[in-house]
């Protein structure tokens, strides 16, 4: 069973850059998107044998998540059930027979960490939500989690120590989430490898591979034995992020 996650940074734009061919080539069971930046009815992008589910932000052209699946879910949940956190289309959960698939686009703390306080509240609420799911069955979390957890997860840790995505506070929240019973599937399989999933559009960062690994597949402890493969597809273009992959044994 193959799962793909990709922050497309605007699905309408990526649709003009070969998205359909990329989607088809991956031949995934689940294809999760973040930062779709659209509202219902603004795109017609369906694929044979796939169902699609969407969570739109109330603000136009902002945030948003979507999941394409070959497998009919038992239920679909938009948001985490907390009013103050459920207006930006950031979480989309598909309940499958043996696990929950949580597609997430974590809020960015923004320049000067001006949204850090909100981010901390969101992190606690999200962790409580996925822990509740994990008490029932396995959980797979995927998406742009907007944090480089360890120094190996970005090219220049020293000069980014107080920047959004690499602050002590954000990294600590990721540590709390992992300690709550989740595994970073790619890091577990590649403990010493530096490979990135996001590059700034500035300063030719992608050409120079000055990147960050902020896109993840986390799995609950009970799902770890099912991991058959992981990958970061940094050869795929179209967004400032690249797709990441998880393969599970059926």
CSV table of C-alpha atoms in Angstrom, one decimal, residues 42-225:
chain,number,residue,atom,x,y,z
A,42,UNK,CA,-12.6,26.1,-8.4
A,43,UNK,CA,-11.0,23.0,-9.9
A,44,UNK,CA,-12.1,19.9,-11.7
A,45,UNK,CA,-9.4,17.4,-11.1
A,46,UNK,CA,-10.6,13.8,-10.7
A,47,UNK,CA,-8.8,10.5,-11.5
A,48,UNK,CA,-10.2,7.2,-12.6
A,49,UNK,CA,-10.7,4.8,-9.7
A,50,UNK,CA,-10.1,7.5,-7.1
A,51,UNK,CA,-12.4,9.2,-4.7
A,52,UNK,CA,-11.4,12.7,-3.4
A,53,UNK,CA,-12.1,14.4,-0.1
A,54,UNK,CA,-11.5,18.1,0.6
A,55,UNK,CA,-11.2,20.5,3.5
A,56,UNK,CA,-11.2,24.1,2.4
A,57,UNK,CA,-10.1,27.1,4.4
A,58,UNK,CA,-12.8,29.8,4.9
A,59,UNK,CA,-10.2,32.3,3.7
A,60,UNK,CA,-10.0,32.3,-0.1
A,61,UNK,CA,-6.7,31.2,-1.7
A,62,UNK,CA,-5.3,30.0,1.6
A,63,UNK,CA,-4.3,26.7,3.2
A,64,UNK,CA,-6.6,23.7,2.5
A,65,UNK,CA,-6.1,19.9,2.4
A,66,UNK,CA,-7.3,17.1,0.0
A,67,UNK,CA,-6.9,13.4,-0.1
A,68,UNK,CA,-7.4,11.1,-3.1
A,69,UNK,CA,-8.0,7.5,-2.3
A,70,UNK,CA,-8.6,4.2,-4.1
A,71,UNK,CA,-10.2,2.8,-0.9
A,72,UNK,CA,-13.6,3.9,0.4
A,73,UNK,CA,-13.2,5.2,3.9
A,74,UNK,CA,-15.5,4.3,6.7
A,75,UNK,CA,-15.8,8.0,7.7
A,76,UNK,CA,-14.3,11.3,6.9
A,77,UNK,CA,-13.6,14.1,9.4
A,78,UNK,CA,-12.7,17.7,8.6
A,79,UNK,CA,-10.8,19.4,11.4
A,80,UNK,CA,-10.0,18.3,14.9
A,81,UNK,CA,-13.3,19.3,16.6
A,82,UNK,CA,-11.9,22.5,18.2
A,83,UNK,CA,-13.7,25.6,16.9
A,84,UNK,CA,-10.8,28.0,17.1
A,85,UNK,CA,-8.6,25.6,15.0
A,86,UNK,CA,-11.0,24.4,12.4
A,87,UNK,CA,-11.4,27.4,10.0
A,88,UNK,CA,-8.3,27.0,7.9
A,89,UNK,CA,-8.8,23.6,6.3
A,90,UNK,CA,-5.7,22.1,7.9
A,91,UNK,CA,-6.7,18.6,9.0
A,92,UNK,CA,-8.5,15.9,7.0
A,93,UNK,CA,-9.0,12.4,8.4
A,94,UNK,CA,-10.0,9.3,6.6
A,95,UNK,CA,-11.0,6.4,8.8
A,96,UNK,CA,-10.0,3.1,7.1
A,97,UNK,CA,-10.8,-0.4,8.6
A,98,UNK,CA,-7.4,-0.8,10.3
A,99,UNK,CA,-6.1,2.8,10.6
A,100,UNK,CA,-6.8,6.5,10.5
A,101,UNK,CA,-5.1,8.6,7.8
A,102,UNK,CA,-4.6,12.1,9.1
A,103,UNK,CA,-3.6,14.7,6.4
A,104,UNK,CA,-2.3,17.8,8.1
A,105,UNK,CA,-1.0,21.2,7.2
A,106,UNK,CA,0.5,22.6,10.4
A,107,UNK,CA,0.3,26.4,10.9
A,108,UNK,CA,3.5,28.4,10.1
A,109,UNK,CA,4.7,30.5,13.0
A,110,UNK,CA,5.6,33.2,10.4
A,111,UNK,CA,8.3,35.8,10.3
A,112,UNK,CA,9.4,37.0,13.8
A,113,UNK,CA,7.5,34.0,15.2
A,114,UNK,CA,4.5,36.3,15.4
A,115,UNK,CA,2.1,33.4,15.3
A,116,UNK,CA,4.1,31.1,17.6
A,117,UNK,CA,1.6,31.4,20.5
A,118,UNK,CA,-1.2,30.2,18.3
A,119,UNK,CA,1.0,27.5,16.9
A,120,UNK,CA,1.7,26.2,20.4
A,121,UNK,CA,-2.0,26.0,21.2
A,122,UNK,CA,-2.7,24.3,17.9
A,123,UNK,CA,0.1,21.7,18.5
A,124,UNK,CA,-1.4,20.8,21.9
A,125,UNK,CA,-4.9,20.4,20.4
A,126,UNK,CA,-3.6,18.4,17.4
A,127,UNK,CA,-1.6,16.1,19.7
A,128,UNK,CA,-4.7,15.4,21.8
A,129,UNK,CA,-6.7,14.7,18.7
A,130,UNK,CA,-4.3,12.1,17.2
A,131,UNK,CA,-3.8,10.5,20.6
A,132,UNK,CA,-7.5,10.0,20.8
A,133,UNK,CA,-7.5,8.3,17.4
A,134,UNK,CA,-4.6,6.1,18.4
A,135,UNK,CA,-6.5,4.8,21.4
A,136,UNK,CA,-8.9,3.2,18.9
A,137,UNK,CA,-6.7,1.9,16.1
A,138,UNK,CA,-3.5,2.6,14.2
A,139,UNK,CA,-2.8,6.2,12.9
A,140,UNK,CA,-0.8,7.5,10.0
A,141,UNK,CA,-0.1,11.2,10.0
A,142,UNK,CA,1.2,12.9,6.9
A,143,UNK,CA,1.8,16.4,5.6
A,144,UNK,CA,3.7,19.6,5.9
A,145,UNK,CA,4.3,19.9,9.7
A,146,UNK,CA,6.3,23.1,9.3
A,147,UNK,CA,9.2,22.0,11.6
A,148,UNK,CA,12.7,20.6,11.0
A,149,UNK,CA,12.9,18.5,14.1
A,150,UNK,CA,16.6,17.9,14.3
A,151,UNK,CA,19.7,19.8,13.1
A,152,UNK,CA,20.2,17.2,10.4
A,153,UNK,CA,16.8,18.1,9.0
A,154,UNK,CA,17.9,21.4,7.5
A,155,UNK,CA,21.0,22.7,5.7
A,156,UNK,CA,21.9,25.6,8.0
A,157,UNK,CA,20.7,25.0,11.6
A,158,UNK,CA,23.0,27.5,13.2
A,159,UNK,CA,21.6,30.5,11.3
A,160,UNK,CA,18.0,29.4,11.6
A,161,UNK,CA,17.8,28.7,15.3
A,162,UNK,CA,15.3,31.4,16.0
A,163,UNK,CA,13.4,31.3,12.8
A,164,UNK,CA,9.9,29.8,12.1
A,165,UNK,CA,10.2,26.0,11.6
A,166,UNK,CA,13.3,25.6,13.7
A,167,UNK,CA,12.6,27.4,17.0
A,168,UNK,CA,13.2,25.5,20.2
A,169,UNK,CA,9.5,25.7,20.9
A,170,UNK,CA,8.4,24.1,17.6
A,171,UNK,CA,11.0,21.4,17.8
A,172,UNK,CA,9.9,20.6,21.4
A,173,UNK,CA,6.3,20.1,20.3
A,174,UNK,CA,7.4,17.6,17.7
A,175,UNK,CA,9.4,15.8,20.4
A,176,UNK,CA,6.2,15.8,22.5
A,177,UNK,CA,4.2,14.3,19.6
A,178,UNK,CA,6.7,11.6,19.0
A,179,UNK,CA,6.9,10.8,22.7
A,180,UNK,CA,3.1,10.5,22.7
A,181,UNK,CA,3.4,7.3,20.7
A,182,UNK,CA,4.4,8.2,17.2
A,183,UNK,CA,7.4,7.4,14.9
A,184,UNK,CA,9.1,9.5,12.3
A,185,UNK,CA,9.1,6.9,9.6
A,186,UNK,CA,11.7,8.4,7.3
A,187,UNK,CA,14.2,9.3,10.0
A,188,UNK,CA,13.9,5.9,11.6
A,189,UNK,CA,14.9,4.3,8.3
A,190,UNK,CA,17.6,6.9,7.5
A,191,UNK,CA,19.1,8.0,10.8
A,192,UNK,CA,22.2,9.7,9.4
A,193,UNK,CA,21.0,11.0,6.1
A,194,UNK,CA,20.3,14.6,5.3
A,195,UNK,CA,17.6,14.9,2.7
A,196,UNK,CA,15.1,17.8,2.2
A,197,UNK,CA,11.5,18.3,1.2
A,198,UNK,CA,11.2,22.1,1.1
A,199,UNK,CA,13.4,24.8,-0.4
A,200,UNK,CA,12.9,28.6,-0.4
A,201,UNK,CA,12.2,30.2,-3.7
A,202,UNK,CA,14.9,32.8,-2.8
A,203,UNK,CA,18.6,32.6,-3.4
A,204,UNK,CA,18.4,29.6,-5.8
A,205,UNK,CA,18.0,27.4,-2.7
A,206,UNK,CA,16.8,24.4,-4.5
A,207,UNK,CA,19.5,24.5,-7.1
A,208,UNK,CA,22.0,24.6,-4.2
A,209,UNK,CA,20.0,22.1,-2.1
A,210,UNK,CA,19.8,24.5,0.8
A,211,UNK,CA,16.6,22.9,2.1
A,212,UNK,CA,14.6,21.7,5.1
A,213,UNK,CA,12.8,18.4,5.8
A,214,UNK,CA,9.4,19.6,7.1
A,215,UNK,CA,7.2,17.0,5.4
A,216,UNK,CA,6.6,13.8,7.3
A,217,UNK,CA,4.9,10.5,7.6
A,218,UNK,CA,4.4,9.7,11.3
A,219,UNK,CA,2.9,6.4,12.3
A,220,UNK,CA,1.6,5.2,15.7
A,221,UNK,CA,3.8,2.6,17.4
A,222,UNK,CA,1.6,-0.3,16.5
A,223,UNK,CA,1.9,0.6,12.8
A,224,UNK,CA,5.7,0.7,12.7
A,225,UNK,CA,6.0,-3.0,12.0
